[in-house]
PDB file of C-alpha atoms in Angstrom:
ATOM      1  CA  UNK X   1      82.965  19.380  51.715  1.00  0.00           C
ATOM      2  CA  UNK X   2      78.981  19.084  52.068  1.00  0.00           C
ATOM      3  CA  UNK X   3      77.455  20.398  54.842  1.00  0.00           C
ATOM      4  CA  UNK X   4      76.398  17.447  57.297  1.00  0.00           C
ATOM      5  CA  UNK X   5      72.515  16.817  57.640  1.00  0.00           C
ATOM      6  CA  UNK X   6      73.317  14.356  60.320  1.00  0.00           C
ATOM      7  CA  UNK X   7      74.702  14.421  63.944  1.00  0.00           C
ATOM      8  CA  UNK X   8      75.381  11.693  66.449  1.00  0.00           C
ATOM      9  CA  UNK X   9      74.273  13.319  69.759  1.00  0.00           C
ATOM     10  CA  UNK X  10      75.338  10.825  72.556  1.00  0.00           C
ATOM     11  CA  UNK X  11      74.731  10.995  76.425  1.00  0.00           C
ATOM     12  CA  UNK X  12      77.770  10.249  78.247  1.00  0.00           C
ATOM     13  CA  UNK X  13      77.128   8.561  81.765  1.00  0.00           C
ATOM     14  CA  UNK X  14      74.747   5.929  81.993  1.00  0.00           C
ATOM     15  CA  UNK X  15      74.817   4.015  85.024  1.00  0.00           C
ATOM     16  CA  UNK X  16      76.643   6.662  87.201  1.00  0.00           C
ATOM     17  CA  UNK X  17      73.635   6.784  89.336  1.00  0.00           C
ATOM     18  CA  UNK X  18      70.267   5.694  89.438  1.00  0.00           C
ATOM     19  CA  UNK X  19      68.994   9.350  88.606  1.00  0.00           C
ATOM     20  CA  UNK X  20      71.154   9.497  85.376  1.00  0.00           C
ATOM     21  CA  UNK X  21      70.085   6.430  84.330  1.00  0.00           C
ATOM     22  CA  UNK X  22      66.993   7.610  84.617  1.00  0.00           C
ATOM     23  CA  UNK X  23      67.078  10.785  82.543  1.00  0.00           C
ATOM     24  CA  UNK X  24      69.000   8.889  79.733  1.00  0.00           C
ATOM     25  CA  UNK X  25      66.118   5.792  79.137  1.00  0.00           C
ATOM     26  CA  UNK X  26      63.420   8.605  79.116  1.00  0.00           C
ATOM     27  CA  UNK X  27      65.347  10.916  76.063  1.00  0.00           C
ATOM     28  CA  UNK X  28      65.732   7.221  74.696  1.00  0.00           C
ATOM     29  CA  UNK X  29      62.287   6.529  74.868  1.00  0.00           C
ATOM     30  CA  UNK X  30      61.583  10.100  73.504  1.00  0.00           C
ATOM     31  CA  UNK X  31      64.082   9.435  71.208  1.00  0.00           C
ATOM     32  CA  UNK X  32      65.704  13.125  71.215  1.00  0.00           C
ATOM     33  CA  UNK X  33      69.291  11.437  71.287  1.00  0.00           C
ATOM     34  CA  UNK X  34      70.290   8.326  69.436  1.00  0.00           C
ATOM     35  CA  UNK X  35      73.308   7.409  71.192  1.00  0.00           C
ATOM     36  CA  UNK X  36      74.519   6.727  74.789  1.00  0.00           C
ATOM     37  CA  UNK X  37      77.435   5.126  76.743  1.00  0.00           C
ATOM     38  CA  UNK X  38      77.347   3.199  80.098  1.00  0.00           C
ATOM     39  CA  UNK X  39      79.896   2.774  82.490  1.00  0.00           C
ATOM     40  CA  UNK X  40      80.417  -0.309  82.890  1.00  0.00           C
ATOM     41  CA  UNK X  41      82.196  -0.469  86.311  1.00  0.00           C
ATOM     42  CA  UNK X  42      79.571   1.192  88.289  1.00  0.00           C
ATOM     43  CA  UNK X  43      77.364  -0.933  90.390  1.00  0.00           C
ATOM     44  CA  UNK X  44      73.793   0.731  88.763  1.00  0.00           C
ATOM     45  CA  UNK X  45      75.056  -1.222  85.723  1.00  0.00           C
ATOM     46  CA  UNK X  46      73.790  -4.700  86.543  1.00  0.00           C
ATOM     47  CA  UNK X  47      70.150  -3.444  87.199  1.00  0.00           C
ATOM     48  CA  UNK X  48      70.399  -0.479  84.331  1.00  0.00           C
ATOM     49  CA  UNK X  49      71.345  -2.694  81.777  1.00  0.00           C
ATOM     50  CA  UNK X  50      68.319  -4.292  81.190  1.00  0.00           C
ATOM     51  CA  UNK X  51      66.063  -1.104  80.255  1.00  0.00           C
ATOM     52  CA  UNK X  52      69.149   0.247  78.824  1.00  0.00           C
ATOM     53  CA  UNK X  53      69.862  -2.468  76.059  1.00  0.00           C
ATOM     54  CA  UNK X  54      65.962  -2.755  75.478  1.00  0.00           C
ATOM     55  CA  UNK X  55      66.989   0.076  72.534  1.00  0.00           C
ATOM     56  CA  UNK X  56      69.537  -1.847  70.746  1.00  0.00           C
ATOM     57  CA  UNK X  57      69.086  -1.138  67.135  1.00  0.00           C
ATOM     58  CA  UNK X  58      66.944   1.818  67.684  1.00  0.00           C
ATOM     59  CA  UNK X  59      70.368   4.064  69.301  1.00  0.00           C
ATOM     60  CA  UNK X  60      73.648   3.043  69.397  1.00  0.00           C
ATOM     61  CA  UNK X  61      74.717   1.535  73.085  1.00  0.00           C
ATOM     62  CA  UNK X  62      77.956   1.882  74.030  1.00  0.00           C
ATOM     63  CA  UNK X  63      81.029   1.491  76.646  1.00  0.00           C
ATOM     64  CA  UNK X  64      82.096   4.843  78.368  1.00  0.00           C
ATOM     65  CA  UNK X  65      85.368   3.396  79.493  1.00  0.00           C
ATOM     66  CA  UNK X  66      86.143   4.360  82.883  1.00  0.00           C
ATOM     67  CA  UNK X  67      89.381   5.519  85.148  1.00  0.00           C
ATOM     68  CA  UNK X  68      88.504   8.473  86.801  1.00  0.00           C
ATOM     69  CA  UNK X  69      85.295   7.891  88.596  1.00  0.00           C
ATOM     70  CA  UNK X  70      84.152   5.153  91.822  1.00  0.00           C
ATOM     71  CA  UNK X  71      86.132   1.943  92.023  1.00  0.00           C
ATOM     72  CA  UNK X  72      87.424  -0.451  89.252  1.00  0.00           C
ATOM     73  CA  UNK X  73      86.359  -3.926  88.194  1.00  0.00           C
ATOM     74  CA  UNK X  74      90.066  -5.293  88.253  1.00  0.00           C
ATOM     75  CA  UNK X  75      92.708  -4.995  91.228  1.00  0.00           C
ATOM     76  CA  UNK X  76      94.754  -2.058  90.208  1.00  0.00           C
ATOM     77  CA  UNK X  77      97.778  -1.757  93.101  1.00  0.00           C
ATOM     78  CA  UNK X  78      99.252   1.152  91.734  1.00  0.00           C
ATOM     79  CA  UNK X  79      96.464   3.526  89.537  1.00  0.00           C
ATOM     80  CA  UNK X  80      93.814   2.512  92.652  1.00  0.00           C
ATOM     81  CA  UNK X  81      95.826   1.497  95.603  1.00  0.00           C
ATOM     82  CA  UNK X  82      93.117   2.298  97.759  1.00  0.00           C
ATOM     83  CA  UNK X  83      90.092   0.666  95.506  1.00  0.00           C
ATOM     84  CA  UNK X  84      89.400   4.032  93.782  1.00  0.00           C
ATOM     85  CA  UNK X  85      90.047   5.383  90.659  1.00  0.00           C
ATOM     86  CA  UNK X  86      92.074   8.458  90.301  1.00  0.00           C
ATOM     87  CA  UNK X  87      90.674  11.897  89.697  1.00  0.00           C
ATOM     88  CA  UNK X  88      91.611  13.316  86.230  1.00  0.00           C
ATOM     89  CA  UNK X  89      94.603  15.516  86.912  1.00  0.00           C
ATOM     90  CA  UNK X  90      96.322  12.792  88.906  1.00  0.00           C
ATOM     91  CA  UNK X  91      95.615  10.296  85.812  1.00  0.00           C
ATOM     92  CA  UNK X  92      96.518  13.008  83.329  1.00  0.00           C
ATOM     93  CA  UNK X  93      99.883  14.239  85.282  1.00  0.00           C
ATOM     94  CA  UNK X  94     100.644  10.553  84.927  1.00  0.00           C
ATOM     95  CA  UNK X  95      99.900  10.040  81.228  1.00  0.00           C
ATOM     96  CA  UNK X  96     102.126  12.909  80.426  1.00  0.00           C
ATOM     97  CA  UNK X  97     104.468  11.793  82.350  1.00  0.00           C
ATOM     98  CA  UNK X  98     104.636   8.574  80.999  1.00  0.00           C
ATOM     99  CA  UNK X  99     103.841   6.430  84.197  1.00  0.00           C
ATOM    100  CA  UNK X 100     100.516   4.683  83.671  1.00  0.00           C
ATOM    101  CA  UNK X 101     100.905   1.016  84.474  1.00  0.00           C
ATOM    102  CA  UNK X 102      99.393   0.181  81.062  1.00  0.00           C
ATOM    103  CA  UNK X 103      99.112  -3.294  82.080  1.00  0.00           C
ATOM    104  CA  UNK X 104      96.477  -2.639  85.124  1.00  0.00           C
ATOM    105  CA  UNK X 105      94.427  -0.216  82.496  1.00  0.00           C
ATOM    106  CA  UNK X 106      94.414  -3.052  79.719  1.00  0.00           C
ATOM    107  CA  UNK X 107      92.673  -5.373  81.968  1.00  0.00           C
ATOM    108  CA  UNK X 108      90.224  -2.633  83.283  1.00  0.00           C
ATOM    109  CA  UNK X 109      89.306  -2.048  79.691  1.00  0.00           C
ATOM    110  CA  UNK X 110      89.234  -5.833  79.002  1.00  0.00           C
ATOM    111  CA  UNK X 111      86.836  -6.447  82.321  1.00  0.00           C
ATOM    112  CA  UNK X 112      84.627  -3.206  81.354  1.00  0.00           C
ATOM    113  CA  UNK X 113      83.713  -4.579  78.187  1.00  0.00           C
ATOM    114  CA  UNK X 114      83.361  -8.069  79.537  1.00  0.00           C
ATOM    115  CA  UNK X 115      80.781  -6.364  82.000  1.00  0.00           C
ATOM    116  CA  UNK X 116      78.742  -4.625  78.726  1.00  0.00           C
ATOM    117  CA  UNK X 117      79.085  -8.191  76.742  1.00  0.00           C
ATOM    118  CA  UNK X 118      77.975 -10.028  79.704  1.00  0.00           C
ATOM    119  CA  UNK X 119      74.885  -7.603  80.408  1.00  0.00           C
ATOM    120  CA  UNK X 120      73.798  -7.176  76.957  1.00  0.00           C
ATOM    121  CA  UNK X 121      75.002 -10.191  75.420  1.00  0.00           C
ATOM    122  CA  UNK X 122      76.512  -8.636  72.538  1.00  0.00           C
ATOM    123  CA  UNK X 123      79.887  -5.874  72.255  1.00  0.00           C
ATOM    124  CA  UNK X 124      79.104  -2.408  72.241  1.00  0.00           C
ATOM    125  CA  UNK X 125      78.492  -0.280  69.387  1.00  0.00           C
ATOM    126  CA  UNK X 126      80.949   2.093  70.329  1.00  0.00           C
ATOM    127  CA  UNK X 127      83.595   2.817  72.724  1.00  0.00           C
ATOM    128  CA  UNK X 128      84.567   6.385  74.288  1.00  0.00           C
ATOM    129  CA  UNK X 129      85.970   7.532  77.721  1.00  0.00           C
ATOM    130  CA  UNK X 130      84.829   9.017  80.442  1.00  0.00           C
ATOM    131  CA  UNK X 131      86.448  12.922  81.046  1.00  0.00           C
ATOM    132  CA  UNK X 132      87.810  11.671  77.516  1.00  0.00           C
ATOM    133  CA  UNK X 133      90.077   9.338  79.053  1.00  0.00           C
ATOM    134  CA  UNK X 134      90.297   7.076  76.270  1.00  0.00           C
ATOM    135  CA  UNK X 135      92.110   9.047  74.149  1.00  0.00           C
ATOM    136  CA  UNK X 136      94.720  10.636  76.875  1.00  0.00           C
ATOM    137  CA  UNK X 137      98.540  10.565  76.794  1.00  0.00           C
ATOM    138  CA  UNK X 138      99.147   6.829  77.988  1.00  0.00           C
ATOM    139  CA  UNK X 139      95.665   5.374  77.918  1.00  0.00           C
ATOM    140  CA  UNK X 140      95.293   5.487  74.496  1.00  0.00           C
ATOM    141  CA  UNK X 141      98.398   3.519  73.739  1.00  0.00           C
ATOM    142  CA  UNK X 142      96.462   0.650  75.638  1.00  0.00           C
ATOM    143  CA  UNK X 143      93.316   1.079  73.080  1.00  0.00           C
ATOM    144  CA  UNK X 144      95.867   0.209  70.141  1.00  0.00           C
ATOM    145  CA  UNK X 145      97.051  -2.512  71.964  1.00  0.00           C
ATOM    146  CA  UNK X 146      93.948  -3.999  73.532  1.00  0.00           C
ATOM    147  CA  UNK X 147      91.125  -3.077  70.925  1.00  0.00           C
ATOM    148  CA  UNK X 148      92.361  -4.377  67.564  1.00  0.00           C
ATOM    149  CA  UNK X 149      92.866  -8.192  69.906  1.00  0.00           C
ATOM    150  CA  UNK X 150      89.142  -7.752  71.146  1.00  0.00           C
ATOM    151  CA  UNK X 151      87.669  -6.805  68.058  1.00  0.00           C
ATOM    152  CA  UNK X 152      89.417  -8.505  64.465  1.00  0.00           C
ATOM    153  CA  UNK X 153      86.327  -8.174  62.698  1.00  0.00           C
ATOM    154  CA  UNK X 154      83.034  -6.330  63.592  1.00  0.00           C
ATOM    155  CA  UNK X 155      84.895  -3.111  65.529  1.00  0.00           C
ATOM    156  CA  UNK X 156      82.997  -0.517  67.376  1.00  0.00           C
ATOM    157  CA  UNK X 157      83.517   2.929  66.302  1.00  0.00           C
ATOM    158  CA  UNK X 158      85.609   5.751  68.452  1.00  0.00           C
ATOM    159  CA  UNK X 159      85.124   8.611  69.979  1.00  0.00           C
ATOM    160  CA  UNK X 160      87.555  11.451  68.265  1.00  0.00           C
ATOM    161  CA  UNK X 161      87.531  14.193  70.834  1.00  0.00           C
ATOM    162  CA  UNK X 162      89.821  16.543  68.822  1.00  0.00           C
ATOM    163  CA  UNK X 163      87.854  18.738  66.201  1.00  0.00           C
ATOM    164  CA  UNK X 164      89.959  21.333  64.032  1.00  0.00           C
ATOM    165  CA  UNK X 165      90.649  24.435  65.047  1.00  0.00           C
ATOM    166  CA  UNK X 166      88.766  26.127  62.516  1.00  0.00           C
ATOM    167  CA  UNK X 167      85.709  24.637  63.817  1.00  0.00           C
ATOM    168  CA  UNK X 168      86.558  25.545  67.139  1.00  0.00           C
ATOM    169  CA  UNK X 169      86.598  29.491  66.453  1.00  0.00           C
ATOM    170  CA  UNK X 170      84.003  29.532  64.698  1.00  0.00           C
ATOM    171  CA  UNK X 171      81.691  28.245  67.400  1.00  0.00           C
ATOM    172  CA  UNK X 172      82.784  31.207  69.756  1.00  0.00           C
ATOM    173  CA  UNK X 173      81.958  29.233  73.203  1.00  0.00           C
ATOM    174  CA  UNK X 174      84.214  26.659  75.243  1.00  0.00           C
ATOM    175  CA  UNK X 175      87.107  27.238  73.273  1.00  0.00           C
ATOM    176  CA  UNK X 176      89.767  26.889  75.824  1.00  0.00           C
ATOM    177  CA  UNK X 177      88.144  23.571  76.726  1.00  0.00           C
ATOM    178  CA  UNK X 178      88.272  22.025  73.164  1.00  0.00           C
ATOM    179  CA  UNK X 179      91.667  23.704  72.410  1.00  0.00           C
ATOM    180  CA  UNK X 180      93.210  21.434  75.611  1.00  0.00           C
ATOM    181  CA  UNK X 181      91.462  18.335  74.523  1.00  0.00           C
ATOM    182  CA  UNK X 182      92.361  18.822  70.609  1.00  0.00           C
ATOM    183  CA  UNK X 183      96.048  19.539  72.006  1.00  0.00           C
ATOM    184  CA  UNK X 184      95.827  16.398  74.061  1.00  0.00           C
ATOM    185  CA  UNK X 185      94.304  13.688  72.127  1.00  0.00           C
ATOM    186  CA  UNK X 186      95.376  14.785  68.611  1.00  0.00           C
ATOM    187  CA  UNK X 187      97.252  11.618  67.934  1.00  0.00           C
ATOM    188  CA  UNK X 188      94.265   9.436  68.984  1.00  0.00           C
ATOM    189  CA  UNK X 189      92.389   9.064  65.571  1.00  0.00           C
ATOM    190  CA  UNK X 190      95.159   9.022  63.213  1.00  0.00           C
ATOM    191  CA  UNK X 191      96.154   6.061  65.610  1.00  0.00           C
ATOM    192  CA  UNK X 192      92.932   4.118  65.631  1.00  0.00           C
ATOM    193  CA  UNK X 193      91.967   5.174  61.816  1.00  0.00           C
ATOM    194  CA  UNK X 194      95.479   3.201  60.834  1.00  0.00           C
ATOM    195  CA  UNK X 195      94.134   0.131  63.057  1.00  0.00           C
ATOM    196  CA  UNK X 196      90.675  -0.251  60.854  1.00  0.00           C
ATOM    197  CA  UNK X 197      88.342   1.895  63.643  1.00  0.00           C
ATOM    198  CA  UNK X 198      85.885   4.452  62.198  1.00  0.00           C
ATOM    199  CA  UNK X 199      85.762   7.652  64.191  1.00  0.00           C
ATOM    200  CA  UNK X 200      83.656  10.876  64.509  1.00  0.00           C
ATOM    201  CA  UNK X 201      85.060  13.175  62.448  1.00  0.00           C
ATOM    202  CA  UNK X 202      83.589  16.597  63.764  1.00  0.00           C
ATOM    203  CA  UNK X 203      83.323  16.980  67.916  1.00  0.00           C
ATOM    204  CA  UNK X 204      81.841  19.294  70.225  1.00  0.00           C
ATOM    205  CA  UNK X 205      79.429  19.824  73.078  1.00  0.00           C
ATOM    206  CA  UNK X 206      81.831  21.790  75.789  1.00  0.00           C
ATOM    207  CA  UNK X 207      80.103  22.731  78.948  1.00  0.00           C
ATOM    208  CA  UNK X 208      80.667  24.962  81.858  1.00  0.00           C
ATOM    209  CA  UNK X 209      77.867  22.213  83.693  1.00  0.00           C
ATOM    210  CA  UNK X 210      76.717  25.210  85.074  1.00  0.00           C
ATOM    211  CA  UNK X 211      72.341  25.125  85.642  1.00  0.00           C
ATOM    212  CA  UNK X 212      71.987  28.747  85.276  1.00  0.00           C
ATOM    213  CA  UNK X 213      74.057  29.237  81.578  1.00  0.00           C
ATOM    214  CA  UNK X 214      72.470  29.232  78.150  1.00  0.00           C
ATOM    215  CA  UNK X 215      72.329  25.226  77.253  1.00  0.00           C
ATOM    216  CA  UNK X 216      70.001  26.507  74.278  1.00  0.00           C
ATOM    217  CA  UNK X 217      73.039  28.942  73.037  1.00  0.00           C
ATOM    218  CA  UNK X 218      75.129  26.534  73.623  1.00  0.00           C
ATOM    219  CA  UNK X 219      73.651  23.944  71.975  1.00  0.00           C
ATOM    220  CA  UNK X 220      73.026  26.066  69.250  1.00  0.00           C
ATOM    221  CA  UNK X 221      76.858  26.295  68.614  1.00  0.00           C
ATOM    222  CA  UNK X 222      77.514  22.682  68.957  1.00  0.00           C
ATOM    223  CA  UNK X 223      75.749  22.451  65.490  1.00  0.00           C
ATOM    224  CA  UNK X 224      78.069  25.368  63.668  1.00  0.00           C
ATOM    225  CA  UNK X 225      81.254  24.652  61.643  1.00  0.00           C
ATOM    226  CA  UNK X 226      80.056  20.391  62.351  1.00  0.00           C
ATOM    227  CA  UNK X 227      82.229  18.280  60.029  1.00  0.00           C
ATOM    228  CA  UNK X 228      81.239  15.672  58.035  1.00  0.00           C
ATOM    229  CA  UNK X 229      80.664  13.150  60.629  1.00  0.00           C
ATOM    230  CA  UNK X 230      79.849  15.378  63.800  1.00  0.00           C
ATOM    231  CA  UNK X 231      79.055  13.883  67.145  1.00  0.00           C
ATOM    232  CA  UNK X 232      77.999  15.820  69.926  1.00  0.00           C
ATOM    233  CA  UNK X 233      77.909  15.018  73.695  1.00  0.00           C
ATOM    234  CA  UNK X 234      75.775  15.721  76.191  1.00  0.00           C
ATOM    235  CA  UNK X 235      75.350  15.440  79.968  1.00  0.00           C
ATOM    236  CA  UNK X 236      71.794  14.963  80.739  1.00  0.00           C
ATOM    237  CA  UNK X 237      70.071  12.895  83.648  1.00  0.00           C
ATOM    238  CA  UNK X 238      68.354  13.511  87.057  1.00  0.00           C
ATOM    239  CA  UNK X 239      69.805  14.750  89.827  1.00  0.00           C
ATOM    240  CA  UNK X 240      70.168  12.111  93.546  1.00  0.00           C
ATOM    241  CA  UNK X 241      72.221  12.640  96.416  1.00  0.00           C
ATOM    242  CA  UNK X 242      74.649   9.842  95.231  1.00  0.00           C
ATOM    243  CA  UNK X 243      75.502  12.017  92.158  1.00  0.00           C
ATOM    244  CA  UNK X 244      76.505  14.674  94.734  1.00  0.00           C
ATOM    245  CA  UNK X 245      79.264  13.121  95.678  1.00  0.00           C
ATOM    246  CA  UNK X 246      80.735  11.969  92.470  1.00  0.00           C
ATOM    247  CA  UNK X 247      80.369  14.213  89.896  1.00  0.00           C
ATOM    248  CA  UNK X 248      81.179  17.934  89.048  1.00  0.00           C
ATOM    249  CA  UNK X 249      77.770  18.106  86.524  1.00  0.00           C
ATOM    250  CA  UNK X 250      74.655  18.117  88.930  1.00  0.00           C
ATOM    251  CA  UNK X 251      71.756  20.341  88.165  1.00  0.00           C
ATOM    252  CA  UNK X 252      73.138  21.133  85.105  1.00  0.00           C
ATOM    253  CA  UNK X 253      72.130  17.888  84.083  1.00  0.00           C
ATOM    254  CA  UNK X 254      68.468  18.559  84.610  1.00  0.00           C
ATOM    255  CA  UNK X 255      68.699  22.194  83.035  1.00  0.00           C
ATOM    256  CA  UNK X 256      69.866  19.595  79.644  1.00  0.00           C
ATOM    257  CA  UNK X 257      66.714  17.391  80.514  1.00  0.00           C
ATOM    258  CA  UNK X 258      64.834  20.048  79.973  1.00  0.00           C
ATOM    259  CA  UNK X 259      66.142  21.648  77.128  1.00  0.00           C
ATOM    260  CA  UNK X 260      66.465  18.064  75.159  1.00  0.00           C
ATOM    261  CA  UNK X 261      62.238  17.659  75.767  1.00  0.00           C
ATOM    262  CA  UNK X 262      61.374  21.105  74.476  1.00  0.00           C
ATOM    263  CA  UNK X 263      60.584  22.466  71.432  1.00  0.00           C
ATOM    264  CA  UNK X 264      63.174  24.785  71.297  1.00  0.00           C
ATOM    265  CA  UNK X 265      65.330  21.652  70.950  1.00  0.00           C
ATOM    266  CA  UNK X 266      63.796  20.451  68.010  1.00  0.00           C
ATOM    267  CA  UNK X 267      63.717  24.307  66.672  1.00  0.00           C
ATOM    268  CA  UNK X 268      67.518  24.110  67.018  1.00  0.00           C
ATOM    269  CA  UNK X 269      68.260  21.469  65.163  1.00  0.00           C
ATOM    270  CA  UNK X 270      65.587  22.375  62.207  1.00  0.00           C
ATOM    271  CA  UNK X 271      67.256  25.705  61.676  1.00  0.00           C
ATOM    272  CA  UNK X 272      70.655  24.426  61.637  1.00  0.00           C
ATOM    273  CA  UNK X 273      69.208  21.825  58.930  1.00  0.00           C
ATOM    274  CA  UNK X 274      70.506  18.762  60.997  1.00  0.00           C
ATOM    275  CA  UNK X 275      68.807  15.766  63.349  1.00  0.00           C
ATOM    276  CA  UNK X 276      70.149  13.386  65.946  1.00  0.00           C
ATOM    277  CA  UNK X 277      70.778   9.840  63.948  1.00  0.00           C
ATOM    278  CA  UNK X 278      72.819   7.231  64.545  1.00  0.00           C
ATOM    279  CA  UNK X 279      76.381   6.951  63.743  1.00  0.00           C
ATOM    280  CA  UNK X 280      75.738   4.092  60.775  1.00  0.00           C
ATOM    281  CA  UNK X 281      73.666   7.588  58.977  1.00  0.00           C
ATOM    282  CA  UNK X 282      76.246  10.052  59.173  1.00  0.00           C
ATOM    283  CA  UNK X 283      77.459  10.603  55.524  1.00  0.00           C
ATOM    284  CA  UNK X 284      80.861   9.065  53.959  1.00  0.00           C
TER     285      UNK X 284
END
């Protein structure tokens, strides 16, 4: 297998609050990533979408599906009784479990990507989850169902989670992490792969969202062991108060900021013989 010269590095999180949408547009503009999804459901969307979609065709825009984080589009009376989402052991307790009323999450999905197609009047370029809830124990059974309806033709591609174990090792950071989410969404690609999706074939880009670790190391080790068609995820953005309250990744998202508009960034990615493209240049 050749060594990949090519890496999809995507920024999870647009639209969660004014001051991530901030940091993502200006590492657009700079373009140090080439991919980023938007969450759809959040009210920042409607004004964010705008700047956001002014760099279709230069980085792929997607849909980070959402269950886990503010309220949803769609009246769900049993996964948000209240008006808000679950958090993501409640959602995964009941994915395992096999209680997810898939019905209330197909219509979220369905009214999430209306929201992108409306705002950017075209379907996202890709479609992945937010805390990776798109390929979870009983959400991703409503992906088959819902996705192959939406899209006959043109079809986003997929965010594959799971990397080998091999791969995993040999980075020697955030193992347990990727271990779990391998364990958890392993049957999500084989899945979509049979229903005519292209996925990611290579994942990482584990945290601790800690401000005060080595983002440089561990960036470093995102790009080790890759896979033919690697994508790695990232966090970055500005911190607000609003962001606070919603989100376990705060500072640490400025600590990626600055490591993603250094030099030691580009450095990185030279040594490792690899650069941020979009997911149409990853090799075959």
């Amino acid at each position: 297998m050749p060594n990949a010269t090519h890496f999809v590095l995507t920024a999870d999180d647009f639209a969660l609050t004014p001051g991530v949408s901030a940091g993502i547009l200006e590492l657009l503009e700079e373009g140090r990533i080439k991919a980023a999804g938007a969450m759809t459901n959040r009210p920042h969307w409607w004004s964010g979408a705008a700047p956001f979609g002014q760099f279709s065709g230069a980085a792929d825009l997607g849909l980070h599906f959402n269950l886990t984080c503010g309220a949803p589009l769609t009246r769900m009376k049993r996964l948000a009784p209240a008006g808000e989402l679950p958090k993501l052991p409640a959602l995964l307790r009941g994915g395992v479990a096999g209680l997810l009323p898939s019905a209330e999450i197909a219509a979220e999905l369905e009214a999430q990507i209306d929201a992108f197609e409306q705002a950017m009047g075209r379907p996202p370029d890709f479609i992945d989850g937010h805390q990776h809830v798109h390929a979870l124990p009983g959400v991703r059974r409503v992906l088959a169902d819902v996705l192959p309806r939406r899209f006959p033709d043109a079809k986003p591609y997929l965010r594959n989670p799971a990397d080998r174990l091999a791969s995993i090792s040999a980075r020697g950071r955030h193992a347990a992490k990727a271990i779990l989410l391998a364990s958890l969404a392993g049957p999500f690609a084989p899945r979509m792969q049979a229903l005519g999706f292209a996925l990611n074939d290579g994942f990482s880009g584990y945290s601790r969202f800690d401000a005060r670790a080595d983002y440089a190391g561990d960036f470093a080790s995102y790009l080790v062991a890759p896979g033919p068609r690697p994508l790695v995820m990232c966090h970055p953005g500005y911190v607000d108060e609003e962001l606070r309250g919603l989100d376990p990744a705060t500072e640490s998202r400025e600590a990626e900021m600055a490591f993603f508009l250094s030099p030691r960034f580009t450095e990185i990615c030279a040594a490792a013989g690899m650069r941020p493209s979009r997911f149409s240049e990853l090799a075959e």
